Each structure stands twice: as C-alpha cells, then as structure tokens.
mmCIF file of C-alpha atoms in Angstrom:
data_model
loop_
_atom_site.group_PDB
_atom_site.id
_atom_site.type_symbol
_atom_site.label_atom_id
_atom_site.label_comp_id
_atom_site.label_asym_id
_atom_site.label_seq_id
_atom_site.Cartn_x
_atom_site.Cartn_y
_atom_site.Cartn_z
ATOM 1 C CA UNK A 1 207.629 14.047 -157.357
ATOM 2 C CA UNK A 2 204.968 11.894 -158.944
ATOM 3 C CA UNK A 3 204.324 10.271 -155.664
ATOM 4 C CA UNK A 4 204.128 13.519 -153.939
ATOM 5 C CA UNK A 5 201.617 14.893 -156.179
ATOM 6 C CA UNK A 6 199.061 12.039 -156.357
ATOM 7 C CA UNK A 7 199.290 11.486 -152.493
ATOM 8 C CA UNK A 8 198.483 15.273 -152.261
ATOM 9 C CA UNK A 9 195.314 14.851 -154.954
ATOM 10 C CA UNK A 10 193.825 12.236 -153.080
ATOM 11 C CA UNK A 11 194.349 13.482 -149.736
ATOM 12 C CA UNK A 12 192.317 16.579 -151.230
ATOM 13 C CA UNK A 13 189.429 14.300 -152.944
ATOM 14 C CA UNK A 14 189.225 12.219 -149.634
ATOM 15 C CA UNK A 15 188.811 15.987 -147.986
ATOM 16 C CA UNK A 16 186.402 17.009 -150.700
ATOM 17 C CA UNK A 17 184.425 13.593 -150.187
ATOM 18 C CA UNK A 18 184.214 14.128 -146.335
ATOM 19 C CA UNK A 19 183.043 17.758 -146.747
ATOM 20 C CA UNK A 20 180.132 16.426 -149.250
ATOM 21 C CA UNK A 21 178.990 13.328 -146.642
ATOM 22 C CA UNK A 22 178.705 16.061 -143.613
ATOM 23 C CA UNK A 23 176.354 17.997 -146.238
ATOM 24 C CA UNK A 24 173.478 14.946 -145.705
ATOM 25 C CA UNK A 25 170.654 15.923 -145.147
ATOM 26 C CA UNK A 26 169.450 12.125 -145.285
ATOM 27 C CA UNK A 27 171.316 10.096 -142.552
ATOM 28 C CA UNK A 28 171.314 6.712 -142.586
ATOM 29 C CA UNK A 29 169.740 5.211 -139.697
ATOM 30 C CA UNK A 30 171.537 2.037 -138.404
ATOM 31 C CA UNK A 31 170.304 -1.535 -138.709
ATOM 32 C CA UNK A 32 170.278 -2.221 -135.281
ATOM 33 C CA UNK A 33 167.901 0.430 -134.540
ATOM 34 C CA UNK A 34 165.583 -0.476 -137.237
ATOM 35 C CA UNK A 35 162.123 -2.666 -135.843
ATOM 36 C CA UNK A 36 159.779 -4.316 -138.096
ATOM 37 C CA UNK A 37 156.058 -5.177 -137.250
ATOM 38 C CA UNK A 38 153.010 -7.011 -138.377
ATOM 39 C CA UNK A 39 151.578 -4.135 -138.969
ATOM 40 C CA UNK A 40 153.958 -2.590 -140.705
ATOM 41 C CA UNK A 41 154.900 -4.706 -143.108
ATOM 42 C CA UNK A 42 151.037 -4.657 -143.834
ATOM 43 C CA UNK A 43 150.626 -0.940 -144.507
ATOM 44 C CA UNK A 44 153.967 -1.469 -146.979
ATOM 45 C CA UNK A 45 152.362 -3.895 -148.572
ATOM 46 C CA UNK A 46 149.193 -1.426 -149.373
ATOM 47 C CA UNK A 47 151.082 1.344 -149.891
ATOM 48 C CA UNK A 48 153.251 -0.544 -152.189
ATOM 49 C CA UNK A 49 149.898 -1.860 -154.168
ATOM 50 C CA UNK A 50 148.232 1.607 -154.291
ATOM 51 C CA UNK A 51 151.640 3.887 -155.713
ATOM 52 C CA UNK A 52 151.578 1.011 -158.509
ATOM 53 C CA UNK A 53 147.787 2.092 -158.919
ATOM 54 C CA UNK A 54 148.725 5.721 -158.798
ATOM 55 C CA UNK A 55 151.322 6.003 -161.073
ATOM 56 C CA UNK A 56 149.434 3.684 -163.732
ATOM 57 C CA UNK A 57 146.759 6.061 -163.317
ATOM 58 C CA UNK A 58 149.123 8.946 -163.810
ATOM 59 C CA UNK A 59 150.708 7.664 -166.666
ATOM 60 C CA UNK A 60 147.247 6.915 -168.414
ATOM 61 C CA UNK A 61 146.293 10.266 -167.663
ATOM 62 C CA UNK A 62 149.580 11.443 -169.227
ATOM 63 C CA UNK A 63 148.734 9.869 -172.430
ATOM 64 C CA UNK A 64 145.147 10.517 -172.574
ATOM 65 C CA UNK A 65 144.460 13.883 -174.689
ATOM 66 C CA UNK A 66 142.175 16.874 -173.170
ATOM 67 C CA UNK A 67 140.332 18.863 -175.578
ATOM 68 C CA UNK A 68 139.640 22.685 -174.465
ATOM 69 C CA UNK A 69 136.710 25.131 -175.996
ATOM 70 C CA UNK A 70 137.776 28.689 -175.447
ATOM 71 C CA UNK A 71 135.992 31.779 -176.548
ATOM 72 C CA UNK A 72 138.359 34.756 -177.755
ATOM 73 C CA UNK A 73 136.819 37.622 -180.048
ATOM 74 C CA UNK A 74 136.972 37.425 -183.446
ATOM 75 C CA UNK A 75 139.003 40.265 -184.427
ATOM 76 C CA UNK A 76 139.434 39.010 -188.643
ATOM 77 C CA UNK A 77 136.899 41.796 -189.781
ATOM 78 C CA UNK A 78 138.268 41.403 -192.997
ATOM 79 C CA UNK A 79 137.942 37.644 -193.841
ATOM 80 C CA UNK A 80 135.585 36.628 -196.499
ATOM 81 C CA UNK A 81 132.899 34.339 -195.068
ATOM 82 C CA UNK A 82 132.419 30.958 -197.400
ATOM 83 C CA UNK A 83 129.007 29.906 -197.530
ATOM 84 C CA UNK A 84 128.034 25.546 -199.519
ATOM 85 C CA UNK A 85 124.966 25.105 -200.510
ATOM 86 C CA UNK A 86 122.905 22.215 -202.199
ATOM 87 C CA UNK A 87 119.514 21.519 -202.139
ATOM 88 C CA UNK A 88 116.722 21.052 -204.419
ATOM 89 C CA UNK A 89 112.974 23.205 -204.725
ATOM 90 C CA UNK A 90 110.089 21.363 -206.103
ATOM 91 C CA UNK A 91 109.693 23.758 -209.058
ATOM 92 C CA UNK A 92 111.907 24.255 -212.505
ATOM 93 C CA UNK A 93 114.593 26.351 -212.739
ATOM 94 C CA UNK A 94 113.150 28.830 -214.604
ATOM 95 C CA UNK A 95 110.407 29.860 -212.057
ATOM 96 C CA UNK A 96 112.754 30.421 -209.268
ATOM 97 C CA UNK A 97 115.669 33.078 -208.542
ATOM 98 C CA UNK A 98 118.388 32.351 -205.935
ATOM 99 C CA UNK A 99 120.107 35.414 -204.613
ATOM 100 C CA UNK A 100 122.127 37.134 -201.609
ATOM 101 C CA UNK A 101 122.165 40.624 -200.283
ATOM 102 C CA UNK A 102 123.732 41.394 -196.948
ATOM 103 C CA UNK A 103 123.946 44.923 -195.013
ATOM 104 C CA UNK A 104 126.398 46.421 -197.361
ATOM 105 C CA UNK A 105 124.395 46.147 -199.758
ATOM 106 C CA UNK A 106 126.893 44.887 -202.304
ATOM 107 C CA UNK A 107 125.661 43.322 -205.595
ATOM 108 C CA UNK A 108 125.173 40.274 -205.334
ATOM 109 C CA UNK A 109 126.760 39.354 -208.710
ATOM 110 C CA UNK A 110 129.924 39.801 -206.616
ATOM 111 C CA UNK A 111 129.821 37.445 -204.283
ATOM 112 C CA UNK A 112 129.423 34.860 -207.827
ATOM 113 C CA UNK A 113 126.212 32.580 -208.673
ATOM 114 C CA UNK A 114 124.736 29.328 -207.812
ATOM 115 C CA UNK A 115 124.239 27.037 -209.860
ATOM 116 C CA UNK A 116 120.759 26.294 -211.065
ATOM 117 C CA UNK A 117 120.174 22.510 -212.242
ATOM 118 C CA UNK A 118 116.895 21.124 -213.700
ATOM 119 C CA UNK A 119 116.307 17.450 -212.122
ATOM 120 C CA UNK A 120 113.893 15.698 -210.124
ATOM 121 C CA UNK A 121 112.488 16.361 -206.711
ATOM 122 C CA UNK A 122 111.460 12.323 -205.938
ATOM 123 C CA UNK A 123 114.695 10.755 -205.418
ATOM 124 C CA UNK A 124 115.594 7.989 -206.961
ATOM 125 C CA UNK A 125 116.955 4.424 -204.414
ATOM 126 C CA UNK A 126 120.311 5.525 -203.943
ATOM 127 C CA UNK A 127 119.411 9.082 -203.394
ATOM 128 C CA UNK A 128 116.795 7.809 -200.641
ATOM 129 C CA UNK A 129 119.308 5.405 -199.308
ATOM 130 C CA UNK A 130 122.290 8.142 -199.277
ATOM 131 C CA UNK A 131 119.859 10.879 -197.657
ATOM 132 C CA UNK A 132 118.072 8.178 -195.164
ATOM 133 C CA UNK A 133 121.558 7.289 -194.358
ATOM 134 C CA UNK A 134 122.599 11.223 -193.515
ATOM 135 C CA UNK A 135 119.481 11.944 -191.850
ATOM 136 C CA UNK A 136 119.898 8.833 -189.466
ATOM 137 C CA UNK A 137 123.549 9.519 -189.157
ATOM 138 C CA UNK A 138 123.230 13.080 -188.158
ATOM 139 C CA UNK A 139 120.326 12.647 -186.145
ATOM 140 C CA UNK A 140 122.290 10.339 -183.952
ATOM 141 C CA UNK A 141 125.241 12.660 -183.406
ATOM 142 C CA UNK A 142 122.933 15.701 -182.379
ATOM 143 C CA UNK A 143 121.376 13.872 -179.671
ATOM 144 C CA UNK A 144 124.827 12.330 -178.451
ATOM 145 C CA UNK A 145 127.016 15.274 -179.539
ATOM 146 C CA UNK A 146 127.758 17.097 -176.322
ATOM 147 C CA UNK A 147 129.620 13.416 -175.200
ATOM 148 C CA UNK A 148 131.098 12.503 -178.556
ATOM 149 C CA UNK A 149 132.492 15.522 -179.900
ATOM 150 C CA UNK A 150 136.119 15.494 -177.909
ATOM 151 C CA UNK A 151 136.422 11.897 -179.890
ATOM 152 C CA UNK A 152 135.355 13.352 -183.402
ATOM 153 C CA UNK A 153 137.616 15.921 -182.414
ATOM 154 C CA UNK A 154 140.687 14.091 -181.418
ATOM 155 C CA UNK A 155 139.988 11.237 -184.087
ATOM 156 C CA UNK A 156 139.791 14.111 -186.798
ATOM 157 C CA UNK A 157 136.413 12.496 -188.256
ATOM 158 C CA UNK A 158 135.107 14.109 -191.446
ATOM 159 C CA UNK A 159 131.459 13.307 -192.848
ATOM 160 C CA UNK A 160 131.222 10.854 -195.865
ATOM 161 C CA UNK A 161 128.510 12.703 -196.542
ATOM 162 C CA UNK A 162 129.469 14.805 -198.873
ATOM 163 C CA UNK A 163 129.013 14.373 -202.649
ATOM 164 C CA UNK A 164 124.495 13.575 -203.564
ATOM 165 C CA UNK A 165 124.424 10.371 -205.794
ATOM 166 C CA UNK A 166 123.422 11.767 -209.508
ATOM 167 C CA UNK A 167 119.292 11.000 -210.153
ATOM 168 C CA UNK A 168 118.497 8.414 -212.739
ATOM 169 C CA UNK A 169 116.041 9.396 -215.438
ATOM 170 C CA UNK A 170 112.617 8.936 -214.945
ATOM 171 C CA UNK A 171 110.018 8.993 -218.044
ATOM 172 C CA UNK A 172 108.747 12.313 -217.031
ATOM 173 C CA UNK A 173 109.536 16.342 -217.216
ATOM 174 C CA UNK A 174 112.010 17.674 -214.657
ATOM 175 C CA UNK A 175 109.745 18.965 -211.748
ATOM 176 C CA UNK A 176 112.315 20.108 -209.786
ATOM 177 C CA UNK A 177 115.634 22.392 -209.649
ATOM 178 C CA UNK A 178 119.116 21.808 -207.851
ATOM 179 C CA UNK A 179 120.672 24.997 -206.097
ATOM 180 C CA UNK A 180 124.549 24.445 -205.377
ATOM 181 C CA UNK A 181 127.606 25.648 -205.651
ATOM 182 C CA UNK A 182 130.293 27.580 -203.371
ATOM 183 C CA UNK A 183 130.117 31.761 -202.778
ATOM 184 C CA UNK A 184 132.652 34.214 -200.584
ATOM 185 C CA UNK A 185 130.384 36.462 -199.181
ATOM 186 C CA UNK A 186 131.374 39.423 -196.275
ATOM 187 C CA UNK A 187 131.859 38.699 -192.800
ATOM 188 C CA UNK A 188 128.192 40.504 -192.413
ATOM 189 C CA UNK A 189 124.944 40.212 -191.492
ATOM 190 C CA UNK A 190 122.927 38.720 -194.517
ATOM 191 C CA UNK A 191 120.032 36.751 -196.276
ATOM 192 C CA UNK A 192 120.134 34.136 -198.916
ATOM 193 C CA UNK A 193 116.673 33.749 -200.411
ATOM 194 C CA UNK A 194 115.341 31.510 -203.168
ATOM 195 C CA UNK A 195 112.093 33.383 -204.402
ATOM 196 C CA UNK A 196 109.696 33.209 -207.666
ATOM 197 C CA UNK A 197 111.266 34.850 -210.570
ATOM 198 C CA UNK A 198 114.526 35.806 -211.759
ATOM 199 C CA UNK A 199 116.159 39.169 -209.866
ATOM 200 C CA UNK A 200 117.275 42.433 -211.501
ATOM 201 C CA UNK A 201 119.432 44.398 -210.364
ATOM 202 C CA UNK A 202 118.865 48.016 -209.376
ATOM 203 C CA UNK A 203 120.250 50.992 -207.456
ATOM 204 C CA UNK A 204 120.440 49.475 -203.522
ATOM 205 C CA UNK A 205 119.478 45.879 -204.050
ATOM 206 C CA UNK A 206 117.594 43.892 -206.388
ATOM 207 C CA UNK A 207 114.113 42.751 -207.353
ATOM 208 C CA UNK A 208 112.234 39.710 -208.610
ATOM 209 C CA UNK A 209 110.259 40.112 -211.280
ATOM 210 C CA UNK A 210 107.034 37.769 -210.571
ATOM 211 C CA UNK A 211 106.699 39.015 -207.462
ATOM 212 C CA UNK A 212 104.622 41.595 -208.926
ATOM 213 C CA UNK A 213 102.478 39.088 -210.526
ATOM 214 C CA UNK A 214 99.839 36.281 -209.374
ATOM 215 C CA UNK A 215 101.042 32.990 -209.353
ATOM 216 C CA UNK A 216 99.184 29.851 -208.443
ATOM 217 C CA UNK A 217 101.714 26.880 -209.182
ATOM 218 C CA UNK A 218 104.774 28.166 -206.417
ATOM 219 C CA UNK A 219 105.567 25.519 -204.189
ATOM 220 C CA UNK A 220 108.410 25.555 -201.820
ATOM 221 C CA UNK A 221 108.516 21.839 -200.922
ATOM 222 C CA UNK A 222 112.566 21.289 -200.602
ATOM 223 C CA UNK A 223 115.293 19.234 -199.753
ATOM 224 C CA UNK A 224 118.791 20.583 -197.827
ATOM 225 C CA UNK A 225 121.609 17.791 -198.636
ATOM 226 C CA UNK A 226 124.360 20.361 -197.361
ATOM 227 C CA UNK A 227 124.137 23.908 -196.254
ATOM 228 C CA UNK A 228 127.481 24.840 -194.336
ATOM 229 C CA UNK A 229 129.923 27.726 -193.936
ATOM 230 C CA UNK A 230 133.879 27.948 -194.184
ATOM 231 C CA UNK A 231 135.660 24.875 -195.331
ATOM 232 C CA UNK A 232 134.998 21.233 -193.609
ATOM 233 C CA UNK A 233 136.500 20.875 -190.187
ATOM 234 C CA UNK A 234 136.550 17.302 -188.350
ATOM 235 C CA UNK A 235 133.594 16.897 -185.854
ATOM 236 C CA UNK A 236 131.991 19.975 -187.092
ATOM 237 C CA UNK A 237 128.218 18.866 -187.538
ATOM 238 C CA UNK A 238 125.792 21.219 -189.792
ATOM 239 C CA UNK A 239 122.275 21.468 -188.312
ATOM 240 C CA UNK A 240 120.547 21.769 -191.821
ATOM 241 C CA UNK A 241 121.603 18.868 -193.432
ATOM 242 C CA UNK A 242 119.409 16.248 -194.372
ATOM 243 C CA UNK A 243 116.552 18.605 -194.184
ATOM 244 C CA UNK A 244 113.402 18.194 -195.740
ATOM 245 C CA UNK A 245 110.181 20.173 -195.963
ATOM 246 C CA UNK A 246 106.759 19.550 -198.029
ATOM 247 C CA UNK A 247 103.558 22.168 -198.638
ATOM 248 C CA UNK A 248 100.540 21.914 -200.805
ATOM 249 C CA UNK A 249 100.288 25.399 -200.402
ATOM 250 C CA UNK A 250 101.583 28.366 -202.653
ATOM 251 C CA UNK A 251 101.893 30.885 -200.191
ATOM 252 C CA UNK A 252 104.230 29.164 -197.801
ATOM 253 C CA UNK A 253 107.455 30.835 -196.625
ATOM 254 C CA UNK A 254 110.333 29.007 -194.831
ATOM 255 C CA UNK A 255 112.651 31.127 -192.862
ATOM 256 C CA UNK A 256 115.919 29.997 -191.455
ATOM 257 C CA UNK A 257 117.583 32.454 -188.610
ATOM 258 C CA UNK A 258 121.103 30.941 -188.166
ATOM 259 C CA UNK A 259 123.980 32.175 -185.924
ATOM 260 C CA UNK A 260 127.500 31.565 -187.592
ATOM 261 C CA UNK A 261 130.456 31.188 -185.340
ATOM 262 C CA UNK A 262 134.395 30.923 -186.292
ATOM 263 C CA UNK A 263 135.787 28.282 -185.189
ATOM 264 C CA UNK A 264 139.376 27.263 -185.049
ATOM 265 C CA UNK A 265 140.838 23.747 -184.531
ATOM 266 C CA UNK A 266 144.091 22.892 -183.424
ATOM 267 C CA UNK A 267 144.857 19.591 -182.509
ATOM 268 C CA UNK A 268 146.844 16.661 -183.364
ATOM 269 C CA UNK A 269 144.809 15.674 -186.276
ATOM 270 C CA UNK A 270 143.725 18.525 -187.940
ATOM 271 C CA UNK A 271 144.411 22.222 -188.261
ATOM 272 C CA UNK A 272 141.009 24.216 -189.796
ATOM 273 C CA UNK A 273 139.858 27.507 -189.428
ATOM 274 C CA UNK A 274 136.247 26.868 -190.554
ATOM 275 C CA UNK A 275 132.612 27.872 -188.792
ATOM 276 C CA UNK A 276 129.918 26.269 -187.070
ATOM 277 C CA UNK A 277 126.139 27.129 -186.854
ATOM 278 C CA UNK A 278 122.743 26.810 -184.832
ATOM 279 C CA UNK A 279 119.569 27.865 -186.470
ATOM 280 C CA UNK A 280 115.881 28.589 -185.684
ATOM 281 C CA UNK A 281 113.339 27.824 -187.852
ATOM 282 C CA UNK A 282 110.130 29.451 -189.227
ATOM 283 C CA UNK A 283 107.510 28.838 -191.561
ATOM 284 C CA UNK A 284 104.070 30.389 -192.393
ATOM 285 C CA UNK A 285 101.615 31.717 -195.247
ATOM 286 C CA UNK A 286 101.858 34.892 -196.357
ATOM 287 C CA UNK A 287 99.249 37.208 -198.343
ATOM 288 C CA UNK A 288 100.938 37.388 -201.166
ATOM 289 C CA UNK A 289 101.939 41.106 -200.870
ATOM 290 C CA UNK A 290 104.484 43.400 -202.207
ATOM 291 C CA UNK A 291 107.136 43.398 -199.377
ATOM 292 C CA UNK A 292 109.575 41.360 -199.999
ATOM 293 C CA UNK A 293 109.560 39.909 -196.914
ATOM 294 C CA UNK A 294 106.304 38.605 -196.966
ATOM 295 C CA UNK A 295 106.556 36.780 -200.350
ATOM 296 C CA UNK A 296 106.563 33.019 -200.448
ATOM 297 C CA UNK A 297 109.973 31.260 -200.620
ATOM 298 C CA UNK A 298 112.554 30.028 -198.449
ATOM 299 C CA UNK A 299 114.660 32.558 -196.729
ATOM 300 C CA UNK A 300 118.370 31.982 -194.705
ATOM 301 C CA UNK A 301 118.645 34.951 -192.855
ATOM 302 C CA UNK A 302 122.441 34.647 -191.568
ATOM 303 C CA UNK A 303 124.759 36.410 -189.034
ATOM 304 C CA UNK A 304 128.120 36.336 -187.444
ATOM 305 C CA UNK A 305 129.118 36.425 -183.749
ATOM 306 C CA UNK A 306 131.432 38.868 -182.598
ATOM 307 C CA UNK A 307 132.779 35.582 -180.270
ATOM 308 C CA UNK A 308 135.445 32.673 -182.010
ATOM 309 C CA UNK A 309 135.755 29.402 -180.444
ATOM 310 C CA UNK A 310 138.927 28.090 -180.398
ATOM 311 C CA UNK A 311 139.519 24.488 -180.296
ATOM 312 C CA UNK A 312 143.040 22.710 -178.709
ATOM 313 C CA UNK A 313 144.341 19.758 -177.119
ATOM 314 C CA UNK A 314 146.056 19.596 -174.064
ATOM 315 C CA UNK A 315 148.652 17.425 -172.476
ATOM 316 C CA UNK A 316 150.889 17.235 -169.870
ATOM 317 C CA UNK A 317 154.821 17.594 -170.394
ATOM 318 C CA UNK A 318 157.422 14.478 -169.374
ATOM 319 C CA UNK A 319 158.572 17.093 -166.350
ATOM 320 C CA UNK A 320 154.793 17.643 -164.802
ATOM 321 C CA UNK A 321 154.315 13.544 -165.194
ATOM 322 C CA UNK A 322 157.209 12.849 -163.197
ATOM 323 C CA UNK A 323 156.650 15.588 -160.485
ATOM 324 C CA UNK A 324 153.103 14.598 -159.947
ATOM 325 C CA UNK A 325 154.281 10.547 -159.533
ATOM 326 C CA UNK A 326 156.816 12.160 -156.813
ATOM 327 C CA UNK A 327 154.325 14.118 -155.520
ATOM 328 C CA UNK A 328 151.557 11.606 -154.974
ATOM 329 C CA UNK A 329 154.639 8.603 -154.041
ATOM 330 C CA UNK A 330 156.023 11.067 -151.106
ATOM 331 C CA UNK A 331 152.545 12.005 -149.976
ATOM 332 C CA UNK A 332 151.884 8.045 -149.905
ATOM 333 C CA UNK A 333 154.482 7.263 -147.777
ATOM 334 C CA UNK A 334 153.816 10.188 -145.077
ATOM 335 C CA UNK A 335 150.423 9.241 -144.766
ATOM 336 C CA UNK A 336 151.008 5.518 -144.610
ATOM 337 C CA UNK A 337 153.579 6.214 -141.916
ATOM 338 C CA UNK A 338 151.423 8.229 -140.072
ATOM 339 C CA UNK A 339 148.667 5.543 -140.091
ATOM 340 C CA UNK A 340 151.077 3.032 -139.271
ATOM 341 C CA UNK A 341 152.235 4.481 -136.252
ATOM 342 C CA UNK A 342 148.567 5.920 -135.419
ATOM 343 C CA UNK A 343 147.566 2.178 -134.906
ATOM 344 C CA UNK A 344 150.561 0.940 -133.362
ATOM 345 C CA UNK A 345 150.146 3.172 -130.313
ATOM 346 C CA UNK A 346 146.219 2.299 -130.159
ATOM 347 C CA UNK A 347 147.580 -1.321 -129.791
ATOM 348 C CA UNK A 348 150.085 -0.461 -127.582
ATOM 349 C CA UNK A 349 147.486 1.367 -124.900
ATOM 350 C CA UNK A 350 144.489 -1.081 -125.815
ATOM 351 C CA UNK A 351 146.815 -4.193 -124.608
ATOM 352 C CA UNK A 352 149.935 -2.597 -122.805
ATOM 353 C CA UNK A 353 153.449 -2.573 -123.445
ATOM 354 C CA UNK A 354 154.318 -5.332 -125.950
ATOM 355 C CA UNK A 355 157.697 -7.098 -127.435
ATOM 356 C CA UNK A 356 158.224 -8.253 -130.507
ATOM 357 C CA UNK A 357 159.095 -11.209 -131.456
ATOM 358 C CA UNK A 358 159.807 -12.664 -135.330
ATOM 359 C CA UNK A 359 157.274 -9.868 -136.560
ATOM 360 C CA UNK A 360 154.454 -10.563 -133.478
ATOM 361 C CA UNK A 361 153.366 -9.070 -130.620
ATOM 362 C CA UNK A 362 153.786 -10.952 -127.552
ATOM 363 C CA UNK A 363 152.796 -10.003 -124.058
ATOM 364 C CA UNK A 364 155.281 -9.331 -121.374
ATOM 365 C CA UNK A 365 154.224 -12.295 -119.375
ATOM 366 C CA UNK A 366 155.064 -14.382 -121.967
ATOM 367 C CA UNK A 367 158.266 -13.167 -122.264
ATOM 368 C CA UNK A 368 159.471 -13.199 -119.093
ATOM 369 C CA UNK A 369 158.326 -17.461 -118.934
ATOM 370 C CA UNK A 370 160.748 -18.301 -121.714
ATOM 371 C CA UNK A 371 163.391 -16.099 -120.256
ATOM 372 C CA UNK A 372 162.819 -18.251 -116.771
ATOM 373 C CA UNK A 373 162.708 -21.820 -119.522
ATOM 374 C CA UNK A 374 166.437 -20.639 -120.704
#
C-alpha cells in the first residue's frame, strides 16, 4: 500500500515536472549547433569589460546622495519669526536706541529687548584675527557657493563662527556699544533700526527722543559679526556677516532691504526648519529732518516670502539599483549581438562564403586543398 502510494506521487511529480519544462520560454539550444568566431569572442570580451563598467557606475551612483531644492508655499502664517543679532555702533550706549516695529504695529516691548553693551569699536588681535578669519571664510563660500552647497548640505557643516572673542581693556573710555541678543518677532513685514536716542512709546509706534534735537557727534561707523534669522541650519550662509562700514559723517544712513525665506532641511545629517536671506544695500546723507525715515542710523528693513524652500536628499531603493543593472546588462547584450552579427555578414559579402576553422576564417579554396591532402 506504501509502494502503491509513493509510485503514484512520483508518477504525478514526474507529470508535474514535464508540464513545467513544456512551459519554457527559454530553450536550450544544442551544442552542436552552437559556432564560435573571432569576432565574436571579441565583442564578448567588450561587452563583458563595459557591463563591469556599467554596473560599477550604477552602483556608485546608487550610493552617491542627490540633494533636491523645491519651492512649496509657506502656509505657517502663524509661526513666530526668530531674528540674532550682534554687532557693534561706534557711539556709547546711551546715545543710541535699538528698536523694531513691523506692519502690525505691535509694541515693540513684545517682541523683548536687545541687549545694549558699552565696549570698544577697535578690536583688539583676536577680535581682528576671529573677524579677518569670518570675513575670508565667508567670502570664499559666496563666490563658490552655488557648487559647494550640496556638500555643506550633505556633510551637515555648521559655522565655527559663532561666539565674538570678549575685547581686552584698553586705557581709554568705551567709544563704542554692542547690540545682541535673540527676539521672536511676527512672520511680517518689518524694520529693525538703531537710531540716536532712546524710543518712547506712544499710541501706533514709537519715537526717539533726539531726533528732535541737533546733534553733531552721531556716527554710524559699525561692525555686523552675526545678523541671521530662525535657528542655525548646516550650509546655511548669512550674507551680513562679517560686515563692516566706516563714515566721518553724522548724517549718514545705512539701509539694509533683505528678503527672508523658510527653509526646511531634511537630510541625513540634519533636520532644521530655519531661514535664509539675500539683501540689498543702501547708504546716503540725509538732511537731518523730522521723518523718521530720513534720520541718520542704520536701518534693516525685513520681509518674508510667501515661497519655502524645502531641502531633501534623494536616493535610489535596492529594487530600482538592480532593475537598472538588468536593464542596461540586457540592453548590452542585444546591441552587442546585433553588432556582432552586423559585421559578420559585411565579412561574409566583402570576402565570400567562409569556414571556420579553430576560431578563423579560412577561404573555401583552402579548404577544399587539405580535404584533397587527407
């Protein structure tokens, strides 16, 4: 009964196994109709050498990382808009008033206050050699950013630049006064503005007192070590850094028109929401006269566009690498065959019908003399 029973399964598997090999699609052609040539075997050999290029080209492709910019709008109408500031003015802190208004006309005590530091406006050797050193280094990756910002990117580079050395104390007054410090402002249109005189606040805005007043000692001379918006993002470079600007004059103005972007990275090495910047940049006398636009000081006249840039890597999966080394291995072998037997027929009609012998063509003539030999 045993017996019976295996003898019946594998009288049903050999069944099963000759149903499956009249399936091929792929028959096997016999030895003995197979013929091998010179040429041939030469077109294997390049087609063999060329895959091995392609698919180490693939692969290498696989592994390298693709960064992609894409524009979406920027539909967070509600996010607060961080704004880092430090720089010094060549005047004391007492003379000067830094403030922010934007179109909502929100007081600007919300948004919080700089801080105002009394120091020194000549630097002292490592302040030279730490803003010589930003200056050079940022200098550098404006010219060369458009080709280098896919490695910051990928590499996740932050600046160094980021805390001024502290100025040693010379024998002489402060001259000068350090604006810094971190504020949330809205997601608006605005202007940050250091001026003569400290502001009060009234109904709609605010004012500066000594603007109402002659003054002959103002001078906007000033230094930008940082001046950036959102949080730090890798490869994110801020156009006003290392910035400096000298006057003899007290009616100078400096105004800065800059466009703020959001900007979102994704990649490997870093995840940041955070904003980048370009600016434009202004500077003139005034008169003197009672609009505020036309007093002396240094103005940042900021706004936000309606456009995010979003910043991702892309990569192929394991599945697309291994259908694009089929792809390009099949293709290959077509075209090789093609080209093999393209030139094998051109030699056929350029010298006649040939035989082959050990791998070489030989002439029919020829043949037929060693025939009459054996």
């Amino acid at each position: 009964m045993n017996k019976n029973t295996e003898l019946r399964q594998r009288t049903r598997r050999a069944k099963i196994t000759e149903m499956v090999r009249n399936l091929d699609s792929f028959p096997k052609m016999p030895p003995d109709y197979k013929q091998y040539t010179g040429v041939g075997g030469i077109m294997t050999l390049f087609m063999y050498f060329f895959m091995l290029w392609l698919i180490l080209s693939e692969i290498t492709y696989y592994f390298d990382v693709r960064i992609l910019n894409k524009f979406v709008p920027d539909v967070e109408f509600n996010e607060k808009l961080k704004i880092n500031v430090d720089m010094t003015i060549a005047m004391p802190c007492r003379e000067i008033g830094a403030d922010i208004v934007d179109v909502t006309n929100q007081e600007s005590l919300e948004f919080g206050t700089f801080h105002l530091e009394d120091t020194w406006f000549e630097m002292c050797p490592e302040q030279k050699m730490y803003f010589e050193d930003m200056n050079r280094f940022n200098t550098y990756f404006k010219e060369k950013y458009h080709s280098l910002r896919h490695i910051l990117w990928r590499a996740g580079y932050f600046s160094n630049f980021k805390n001024v050395p502290r100025s040693t104390t010379p024998d002489y007054p402060h001259d000068a006064c350090r604006v810094y410090g971190e504020l949330e402002l809205n997601k608006v249109a605005g202007n940050f503005h250091i001026t003569l005189g400290k502001s009060l606040s009234v109904p709609g805005g605010h004012i500066h007192l000594q603007q109402f007043f002659p003054v002959y000692f103002a001078n906007f001379s000033h230094r930008i070590d940082r001046l950036s918006f959102g949080n730090s993002g890798p490869g994110i470079l801020h156009p006003l850094d290392s910035t400096m600007k000298i006057t003899n004059d007290t009616k100078q103005v400096y105004k800065y028109f800059i466009e703020v972007i959001s900007t979102d990275i994704n990649t490997n090495a870093a995840k940041v929401k955070t904003y980048q910047y370009s600016v434009k940049e202004l500077s003139k006398l005034t008169d003197g006269g009672g609009d505020s636009h036309e007093m002396s000081g240094i103005f940042f006249k900021y706004d936000t566009n309606p456009l995010k840039i979003v910043i991702k890597e892309e990569k192929y999966t394991l599945l697309q690498l291994i259908l694009r080394i089929c792809g390009c291995a099949g293709g290959l072998y077509i075209v090789a065959g093609l080209m093999t037997n393209v030139f094998e027929a051109f030699v056929s009609r350029r010298y006649g019908q040939t035989a082959h012998v050990s791998g070489k063509f030989v002439s029919p003539t020829k043949v037929n003399e060693s025939n009459r030999d054996i």
